[in-house]
Short mmCIF file of C-alpha atoms in Angstrom, two decimals:
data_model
loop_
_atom_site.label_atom_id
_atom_site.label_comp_id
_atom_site.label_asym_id
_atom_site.label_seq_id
_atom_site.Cartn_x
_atom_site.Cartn_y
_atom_site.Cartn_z
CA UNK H 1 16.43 -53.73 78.86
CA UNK H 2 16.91 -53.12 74.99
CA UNK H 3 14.81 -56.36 74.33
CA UNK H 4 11.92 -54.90 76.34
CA UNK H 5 12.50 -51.63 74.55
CA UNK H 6 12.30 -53.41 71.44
CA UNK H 7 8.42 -55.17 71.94
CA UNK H 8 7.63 -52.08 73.67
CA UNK H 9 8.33 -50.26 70.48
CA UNK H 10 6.65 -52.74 68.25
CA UNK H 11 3.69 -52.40 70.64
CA UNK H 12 3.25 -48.67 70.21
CA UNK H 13 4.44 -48.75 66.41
CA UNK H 14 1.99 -50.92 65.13
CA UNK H 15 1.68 -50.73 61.84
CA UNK H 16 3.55 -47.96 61.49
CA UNK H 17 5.72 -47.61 58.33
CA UNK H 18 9.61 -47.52 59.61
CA UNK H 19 10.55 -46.91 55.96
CA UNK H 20 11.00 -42.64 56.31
CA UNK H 21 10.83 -39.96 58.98
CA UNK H 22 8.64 -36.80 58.51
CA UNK H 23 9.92 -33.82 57.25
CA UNK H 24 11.89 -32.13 59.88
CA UNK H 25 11.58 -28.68 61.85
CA UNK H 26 14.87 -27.49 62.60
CA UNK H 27 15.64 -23.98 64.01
CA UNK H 28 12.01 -22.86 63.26
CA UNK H 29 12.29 -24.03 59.39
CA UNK H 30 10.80 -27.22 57.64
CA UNK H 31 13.59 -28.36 56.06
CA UNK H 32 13.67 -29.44 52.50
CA UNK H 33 15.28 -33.28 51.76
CA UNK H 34 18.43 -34.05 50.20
CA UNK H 35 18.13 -36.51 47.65
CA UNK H 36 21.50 -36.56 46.29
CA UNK H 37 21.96 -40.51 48.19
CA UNK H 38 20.87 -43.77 47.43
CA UNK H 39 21.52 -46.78 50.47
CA UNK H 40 21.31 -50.58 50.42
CA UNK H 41 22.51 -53.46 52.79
CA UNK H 42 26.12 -54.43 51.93
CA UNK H 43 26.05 -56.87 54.40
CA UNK H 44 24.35 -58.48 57.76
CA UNK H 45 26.67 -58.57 61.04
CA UNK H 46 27.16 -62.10 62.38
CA UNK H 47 27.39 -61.42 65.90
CA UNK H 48 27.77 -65.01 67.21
CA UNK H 49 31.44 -64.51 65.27
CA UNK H 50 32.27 -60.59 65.74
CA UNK H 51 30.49 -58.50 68.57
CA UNK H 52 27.36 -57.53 69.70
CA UNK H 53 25.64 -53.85 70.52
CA UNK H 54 28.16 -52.05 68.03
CA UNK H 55 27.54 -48.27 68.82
CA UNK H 56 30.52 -46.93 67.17
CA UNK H 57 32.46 -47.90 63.33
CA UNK H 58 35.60 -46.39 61.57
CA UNK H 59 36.95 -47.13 58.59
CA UNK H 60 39.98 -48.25 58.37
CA UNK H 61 42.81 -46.02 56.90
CA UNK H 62 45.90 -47.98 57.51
CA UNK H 63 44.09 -51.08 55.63
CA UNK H 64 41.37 -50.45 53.58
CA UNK H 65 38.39 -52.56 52.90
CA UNK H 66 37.64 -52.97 56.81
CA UNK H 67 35.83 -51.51 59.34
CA UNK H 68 36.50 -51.27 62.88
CA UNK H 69 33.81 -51.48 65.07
CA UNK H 70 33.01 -50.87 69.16
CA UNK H 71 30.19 -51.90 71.57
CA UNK H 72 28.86 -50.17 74.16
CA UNK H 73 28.62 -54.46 76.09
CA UNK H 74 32.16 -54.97 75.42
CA UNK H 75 34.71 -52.53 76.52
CA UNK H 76 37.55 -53.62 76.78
CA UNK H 77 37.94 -54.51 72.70
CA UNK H 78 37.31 -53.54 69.38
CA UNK H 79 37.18 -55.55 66.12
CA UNK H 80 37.32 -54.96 62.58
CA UNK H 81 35.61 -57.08 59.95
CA UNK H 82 34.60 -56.26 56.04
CA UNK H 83 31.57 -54.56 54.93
CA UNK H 84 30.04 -57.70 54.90
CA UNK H 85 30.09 -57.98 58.45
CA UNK H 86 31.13 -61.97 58.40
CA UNK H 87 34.24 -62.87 59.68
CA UNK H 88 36.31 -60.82 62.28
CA UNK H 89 39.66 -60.02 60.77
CA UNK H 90 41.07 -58.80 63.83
CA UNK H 91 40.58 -57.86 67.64
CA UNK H 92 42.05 -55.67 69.78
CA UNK H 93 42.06 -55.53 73.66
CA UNK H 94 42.70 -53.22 76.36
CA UNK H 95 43.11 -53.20 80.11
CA UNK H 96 40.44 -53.48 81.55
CA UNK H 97 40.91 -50.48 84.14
CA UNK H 98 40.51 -48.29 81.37
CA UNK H 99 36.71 -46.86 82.02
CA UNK H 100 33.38 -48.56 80.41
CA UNK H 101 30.47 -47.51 78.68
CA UNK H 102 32.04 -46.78 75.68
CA UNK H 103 29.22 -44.85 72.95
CA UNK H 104 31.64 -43.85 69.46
CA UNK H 105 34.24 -44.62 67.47
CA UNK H 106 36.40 -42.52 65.24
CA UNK H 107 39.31 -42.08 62.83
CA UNK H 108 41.95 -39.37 62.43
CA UNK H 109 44.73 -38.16 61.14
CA UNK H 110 47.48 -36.40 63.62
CA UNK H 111 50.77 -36.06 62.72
CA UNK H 112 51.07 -37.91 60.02
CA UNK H 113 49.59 -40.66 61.95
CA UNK H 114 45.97 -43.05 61.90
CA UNK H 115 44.73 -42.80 65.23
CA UNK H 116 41.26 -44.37 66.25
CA UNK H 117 39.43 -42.47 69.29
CA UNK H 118 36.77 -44.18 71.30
CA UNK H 119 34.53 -42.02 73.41
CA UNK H 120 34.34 -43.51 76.63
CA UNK H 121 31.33 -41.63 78.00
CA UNK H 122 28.19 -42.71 78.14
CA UNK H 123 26.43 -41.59 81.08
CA UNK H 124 22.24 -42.14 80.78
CA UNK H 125 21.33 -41.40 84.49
CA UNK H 126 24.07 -38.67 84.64
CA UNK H 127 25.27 -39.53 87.72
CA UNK H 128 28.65 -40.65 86.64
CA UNK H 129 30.94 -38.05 85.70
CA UNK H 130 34.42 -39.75 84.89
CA UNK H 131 33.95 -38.95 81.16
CA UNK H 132 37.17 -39.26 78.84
CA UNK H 133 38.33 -40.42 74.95
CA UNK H 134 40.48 -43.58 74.36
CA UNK H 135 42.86 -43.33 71.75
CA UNK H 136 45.50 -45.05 70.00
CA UNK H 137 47.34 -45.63 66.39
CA UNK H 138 45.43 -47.68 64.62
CA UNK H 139 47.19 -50.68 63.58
CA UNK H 140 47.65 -52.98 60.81
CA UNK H 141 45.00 -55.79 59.68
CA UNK H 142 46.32 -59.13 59.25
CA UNK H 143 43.83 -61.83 60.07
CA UNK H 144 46.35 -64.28 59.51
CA UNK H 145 49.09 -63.46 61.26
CA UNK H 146 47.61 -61.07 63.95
CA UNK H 147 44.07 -61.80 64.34
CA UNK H 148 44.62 -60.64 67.90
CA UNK H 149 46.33 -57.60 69.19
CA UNK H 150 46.61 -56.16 73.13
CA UNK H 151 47.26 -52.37 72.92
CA UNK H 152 47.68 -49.78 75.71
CA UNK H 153 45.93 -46.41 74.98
CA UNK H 154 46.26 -43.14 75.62
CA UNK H 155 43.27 -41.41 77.56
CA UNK H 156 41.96 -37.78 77.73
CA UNK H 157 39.98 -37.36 80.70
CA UNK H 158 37.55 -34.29 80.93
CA UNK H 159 34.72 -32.06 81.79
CA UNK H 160 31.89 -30.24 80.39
CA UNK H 161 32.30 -26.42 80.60
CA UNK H 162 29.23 -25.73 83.02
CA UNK H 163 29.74 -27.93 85.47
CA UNK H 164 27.29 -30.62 85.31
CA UNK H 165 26.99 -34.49 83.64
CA UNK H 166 25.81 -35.33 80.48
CA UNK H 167 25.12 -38.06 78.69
CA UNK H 168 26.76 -38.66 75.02
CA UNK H 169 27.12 -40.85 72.62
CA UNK H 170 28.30 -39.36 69.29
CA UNK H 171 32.27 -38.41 68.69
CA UNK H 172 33.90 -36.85 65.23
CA UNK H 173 37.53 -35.86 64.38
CA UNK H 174 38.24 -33.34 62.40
CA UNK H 175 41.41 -33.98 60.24
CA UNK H 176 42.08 -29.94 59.45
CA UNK H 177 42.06 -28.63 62.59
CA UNK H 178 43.05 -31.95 64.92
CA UNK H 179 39.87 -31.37 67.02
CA UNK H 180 37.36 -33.56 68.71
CA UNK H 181 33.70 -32.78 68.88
CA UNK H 182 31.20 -34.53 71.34
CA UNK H 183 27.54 -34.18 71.12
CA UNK H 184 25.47 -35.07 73.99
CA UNK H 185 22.46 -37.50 73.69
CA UNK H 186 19.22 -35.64 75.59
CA UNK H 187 15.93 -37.15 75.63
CA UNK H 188 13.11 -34.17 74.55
CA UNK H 189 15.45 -31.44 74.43
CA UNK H 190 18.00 -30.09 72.44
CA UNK H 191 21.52 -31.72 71.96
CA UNK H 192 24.74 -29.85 72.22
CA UNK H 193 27.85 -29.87 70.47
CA UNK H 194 31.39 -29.40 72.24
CA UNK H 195 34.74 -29.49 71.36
CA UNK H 196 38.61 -30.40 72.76
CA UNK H 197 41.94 -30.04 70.32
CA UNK H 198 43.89 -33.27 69.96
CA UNK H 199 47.21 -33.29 71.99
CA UNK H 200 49.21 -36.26 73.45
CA UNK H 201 50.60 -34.74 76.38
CA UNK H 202 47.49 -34.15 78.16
CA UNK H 203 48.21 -36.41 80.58
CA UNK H 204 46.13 -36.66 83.89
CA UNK H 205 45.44 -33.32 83.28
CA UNK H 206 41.63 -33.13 83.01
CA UNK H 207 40.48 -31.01 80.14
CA UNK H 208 37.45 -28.58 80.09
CA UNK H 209 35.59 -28.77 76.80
CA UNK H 210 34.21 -25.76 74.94
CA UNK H 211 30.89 -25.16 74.25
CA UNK H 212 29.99 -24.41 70.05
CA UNK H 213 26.36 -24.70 69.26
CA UNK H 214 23.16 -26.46 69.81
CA UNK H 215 21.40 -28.60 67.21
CA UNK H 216 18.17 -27.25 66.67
CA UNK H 217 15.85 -25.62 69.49
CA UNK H 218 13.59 -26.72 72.29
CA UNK H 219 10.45 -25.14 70.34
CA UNK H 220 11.13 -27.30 67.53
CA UNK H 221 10.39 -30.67 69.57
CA UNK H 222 6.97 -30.16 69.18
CA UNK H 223 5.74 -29.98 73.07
CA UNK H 224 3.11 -27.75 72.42
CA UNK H 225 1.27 -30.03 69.94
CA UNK H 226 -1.29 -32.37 70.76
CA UNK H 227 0.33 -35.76 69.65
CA UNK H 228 3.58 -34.53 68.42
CA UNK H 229 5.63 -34.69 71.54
CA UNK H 230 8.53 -36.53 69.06
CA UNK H 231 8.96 -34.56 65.92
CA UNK H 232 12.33 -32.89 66.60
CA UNK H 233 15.90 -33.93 66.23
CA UNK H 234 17.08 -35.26 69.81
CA UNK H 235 18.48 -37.97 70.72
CA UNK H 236 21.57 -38.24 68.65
CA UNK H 237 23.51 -41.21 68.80
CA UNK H 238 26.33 -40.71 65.58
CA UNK H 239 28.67 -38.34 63.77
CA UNK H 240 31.41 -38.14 61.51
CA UNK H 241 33.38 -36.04 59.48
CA UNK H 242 34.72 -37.09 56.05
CA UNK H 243 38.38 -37.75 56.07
CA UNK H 244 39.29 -34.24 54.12
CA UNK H 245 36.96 -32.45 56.44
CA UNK H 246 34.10 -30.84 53.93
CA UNK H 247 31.54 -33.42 55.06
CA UNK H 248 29.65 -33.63 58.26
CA UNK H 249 26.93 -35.99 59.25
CA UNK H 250 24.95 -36.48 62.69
CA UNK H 251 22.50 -39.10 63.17
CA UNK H 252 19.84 -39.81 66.31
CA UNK H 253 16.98 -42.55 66.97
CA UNK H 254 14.05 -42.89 68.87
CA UNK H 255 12.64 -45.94 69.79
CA UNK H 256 9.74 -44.96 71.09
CA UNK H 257 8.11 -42.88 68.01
CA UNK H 258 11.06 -44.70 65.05
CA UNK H 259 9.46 -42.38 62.38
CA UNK H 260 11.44 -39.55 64.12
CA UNK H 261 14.71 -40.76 62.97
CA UNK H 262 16.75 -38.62 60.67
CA UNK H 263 20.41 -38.27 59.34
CA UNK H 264 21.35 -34.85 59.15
CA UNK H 265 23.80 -33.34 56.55
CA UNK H 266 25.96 -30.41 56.48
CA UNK H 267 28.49 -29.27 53.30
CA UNK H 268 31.36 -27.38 55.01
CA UNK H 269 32.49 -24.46 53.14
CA UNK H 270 35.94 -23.10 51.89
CA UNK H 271 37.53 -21.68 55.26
CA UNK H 272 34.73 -22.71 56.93
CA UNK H 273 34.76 -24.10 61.02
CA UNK H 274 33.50 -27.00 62.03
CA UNK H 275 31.35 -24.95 64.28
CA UNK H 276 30.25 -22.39 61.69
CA UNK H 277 28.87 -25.08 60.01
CA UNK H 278 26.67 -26.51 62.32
CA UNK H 279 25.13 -23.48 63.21
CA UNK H 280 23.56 -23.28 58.86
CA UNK H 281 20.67 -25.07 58.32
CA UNK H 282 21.52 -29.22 58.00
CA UNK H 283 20.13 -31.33 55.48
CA UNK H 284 18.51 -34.59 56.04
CA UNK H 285 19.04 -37.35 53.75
CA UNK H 286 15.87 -38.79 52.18
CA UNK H 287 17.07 -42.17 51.66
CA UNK H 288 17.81 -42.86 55.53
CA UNK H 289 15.77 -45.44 56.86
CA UNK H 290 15.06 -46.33 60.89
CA UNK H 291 17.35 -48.45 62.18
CA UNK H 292 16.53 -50.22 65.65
CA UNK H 293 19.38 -48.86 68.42
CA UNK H 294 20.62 -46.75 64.74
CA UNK H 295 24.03 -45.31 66.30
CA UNK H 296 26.46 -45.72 64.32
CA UNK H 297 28.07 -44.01 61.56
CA UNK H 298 31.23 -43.53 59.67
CA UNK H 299 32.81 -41.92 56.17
CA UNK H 300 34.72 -43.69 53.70
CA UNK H 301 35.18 -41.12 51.56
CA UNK H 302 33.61 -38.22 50.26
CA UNK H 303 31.19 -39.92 48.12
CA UNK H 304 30.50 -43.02 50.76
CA UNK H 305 29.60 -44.04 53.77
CA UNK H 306 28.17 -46.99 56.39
CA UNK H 307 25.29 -47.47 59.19
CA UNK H 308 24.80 -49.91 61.17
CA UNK H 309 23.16 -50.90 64.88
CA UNK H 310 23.73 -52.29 68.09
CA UNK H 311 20.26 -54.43 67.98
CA UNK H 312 21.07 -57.57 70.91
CA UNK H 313 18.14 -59.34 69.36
CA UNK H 314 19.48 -60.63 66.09
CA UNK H 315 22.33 -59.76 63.12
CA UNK H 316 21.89 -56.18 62.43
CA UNK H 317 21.86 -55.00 58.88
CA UNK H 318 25.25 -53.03 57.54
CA UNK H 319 24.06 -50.45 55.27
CA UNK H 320 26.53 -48.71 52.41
CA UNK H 321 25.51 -44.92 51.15
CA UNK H 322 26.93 -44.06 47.83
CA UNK H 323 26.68 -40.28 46.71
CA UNK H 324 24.37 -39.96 43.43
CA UNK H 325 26.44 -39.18 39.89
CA UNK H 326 24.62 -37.00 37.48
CA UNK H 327 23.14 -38.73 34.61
CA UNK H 328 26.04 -40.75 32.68
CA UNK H 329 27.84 -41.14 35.57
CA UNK H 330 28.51 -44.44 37.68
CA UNK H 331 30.43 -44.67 41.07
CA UNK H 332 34.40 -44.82 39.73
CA UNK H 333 37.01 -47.55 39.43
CA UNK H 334 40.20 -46.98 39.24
CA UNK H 335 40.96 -49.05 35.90
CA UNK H 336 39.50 -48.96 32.63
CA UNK H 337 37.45 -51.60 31.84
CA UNK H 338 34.95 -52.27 29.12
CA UNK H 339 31.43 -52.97 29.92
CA UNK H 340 29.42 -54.19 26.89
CA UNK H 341 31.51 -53.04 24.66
CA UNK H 342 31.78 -49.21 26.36
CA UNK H 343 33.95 -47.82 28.13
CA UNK H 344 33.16 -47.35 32.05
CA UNK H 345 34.04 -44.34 33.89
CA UNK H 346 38.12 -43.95 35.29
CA UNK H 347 39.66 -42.15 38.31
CA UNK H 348 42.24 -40.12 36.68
CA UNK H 349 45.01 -38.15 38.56
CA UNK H 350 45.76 -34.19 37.54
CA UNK H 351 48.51 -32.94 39.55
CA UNK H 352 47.66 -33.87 42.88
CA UNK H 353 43.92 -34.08 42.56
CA UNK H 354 41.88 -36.79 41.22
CA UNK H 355 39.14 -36.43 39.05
CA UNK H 356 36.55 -39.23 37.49
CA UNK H 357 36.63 -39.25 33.50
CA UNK H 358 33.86 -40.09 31.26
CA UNK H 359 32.28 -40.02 27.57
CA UNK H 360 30.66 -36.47 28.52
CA UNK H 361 33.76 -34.89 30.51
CA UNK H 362 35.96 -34.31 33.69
CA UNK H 363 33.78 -34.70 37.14
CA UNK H 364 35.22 -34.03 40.76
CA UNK H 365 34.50 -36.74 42.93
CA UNK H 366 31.75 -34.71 44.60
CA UNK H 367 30.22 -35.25 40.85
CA UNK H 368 30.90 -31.63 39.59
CA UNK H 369 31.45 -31.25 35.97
CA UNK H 370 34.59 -29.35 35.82
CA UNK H 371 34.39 -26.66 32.96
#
């Protein structure tokens, strides 16, 4: 069905550029770009050797320098590779009983402890119902020794709070407050945004989510315009938060019109909700480009992050976002190292907080001259 999508789309594109979306109207404003980003391909997904249809990545906490990913054609594993998507470094099944149609993949911190969540509920006819999130500890990467691990997850079964089925297919965690947040996927309408705390002792106890906030508003989709029945943000198929919580992105795609495409940004403030966020004003990121079945997404760190698809019809691109330094500033290392005969920038440590030192000061690692 997603190749006929595909030539369908190329039919109708044309020769449409695919290289930026339009500015977006959001909540009744046109909203301004964010050009603080740059993005190129790290690295091309070999899916004869890893996994096809990836809808969900995580980075990997307990060993760094991989990335778990999920597909939404194979549930009943996951695998993890580098961010040049060659070689699988490790797989992990499950039973499969557990349910299918699995749409995001996350990381988190509870208790001291990596867990990765999969949300096990897509739903595009909404006529299923039996929604829930997969979860686990993540373990250890050793493509030698354990290329291949069998795990038995935990599972949170639940509801939405009014009653009826919905399709989704974007999942974050937030680390400060140990909560999940699920965002439904609607086609010409607005998306919606719930939430359920973390616990394991839920049990087969199903859980009723709670509602937070919509993204955006119906009048913003455009309906009423002659050939603009695309221009709002629907559709969304990603999120994540960044691992100490300030950072939140949500991303969508639309095959049909793949101008319409947009991540979307938000910078969460000191004492700040998840949900109080998401009800300001988002950014999108001007260096985002369409990505064919775009879904998923996933932090590294404050000042990073990935993309990639679930395209069936060939190797999908792996994209790497790296947050813009102010002028004199290059991403950090952690050593110091002499580059033509000057010194590059260091990650230094103060207390318990690091900082990035250069010839013209002390930066944050949000790139914030500290005075």
């Amino acid at each position: 069905m997603k190749k006929f999508l595909f030539v369908l789309c190329t039919l109708v594109l044309g020769t449409w550029s695919l290289s930026s979306a339009p500015q977006l109207v959001y909540n009744g404003d046109t909203l301004a770009w964010n050009t603080d980003w740059t993005r190129r391909q790290c690295g091309t997904l070999d899916i004869a050797k890893n996994i096809i249809e990836v809808s969900g990545i995580a980075c990997s906490r307990v060993t760094p320098g991989y990335i778990w990913m999920q597909s939404d054609e194979r549930s009943n594993y996951i695998i993890a590779t580098d961010e040049k998507g060659a070689e699988r470094a490790c797989k992990v099944k499950f039973p499969k009983s557990i349910r299918w149609d699995w749409e995001d993949l996350s990381g988190g911190v509870y208790e001291g402890k990596n867990y990765l969540f999969i949300g096990a509920f897509g739903d595009n006819d909404e006529t299923d119902g039996n929604y829930s999130v997969i979860y686990f500890e993540e373990p250890a990467i050793d493509p030698v020794n354990t290329p291949e691990i069998t795990l038995t997850p935990g599972n949170i079964k639940f509801v939405y709070p009014d009653g009826k089925k919905h399709n989704c297919e974007a999942l974050m965690y937030d680390n400060l407050t140990q909560t999940i947040f699920i965002i439904t996927k609607v086609y010409y309408n607005v998306c919606q945004v719930f939430s359920m705390p973390f616990r394991l002792d839920y049990g087969d106890e199903t859980q009723t989510l709670t509602y937070i906030c919509d993204l955006g508003i119906r009048s913003d989709l455009g309906y009423s315009e002659k050939n603009q029945p695309y221009k709002g943000f629907h559709l969304v198929t990603g999120a994540d938060i960044s691992p100490d919580g300030r950072h939140i992105l949500i991303k969508n795609h639309n095959n049909i019109v793949a101008t319409y495409s947009w991540i979307l940004y938000w910078e969460r403030l000191e004492g700040e909700t998840v949900a109080e966020a998401l009800k300001r004003q988002p950014q999108p990121l001007k260096c985002y480009s369409y990505e064919w079945q775009g879904e998923a997404i996933c932090w590294l760190d404050n000042n990073t992050f990935y993309t990639t698809s679930d395209a069936d019809d060939g190797n999908p691109p792996i994209y790497k976002y790296t947050r813009k330094w102010p002028e004199g500033i290059n991403d950090p290392i952690v050593n110091d190292q002499m580059v033509n005969d000057q010194m590059v920038n260091r990650l230094i440590m103060l207390g318990t907080t690091l900082f990035v030192r250069s010839a013209e000061g002390l930066y944050t690692l949000d790139g914030r001259k500290v005075e």
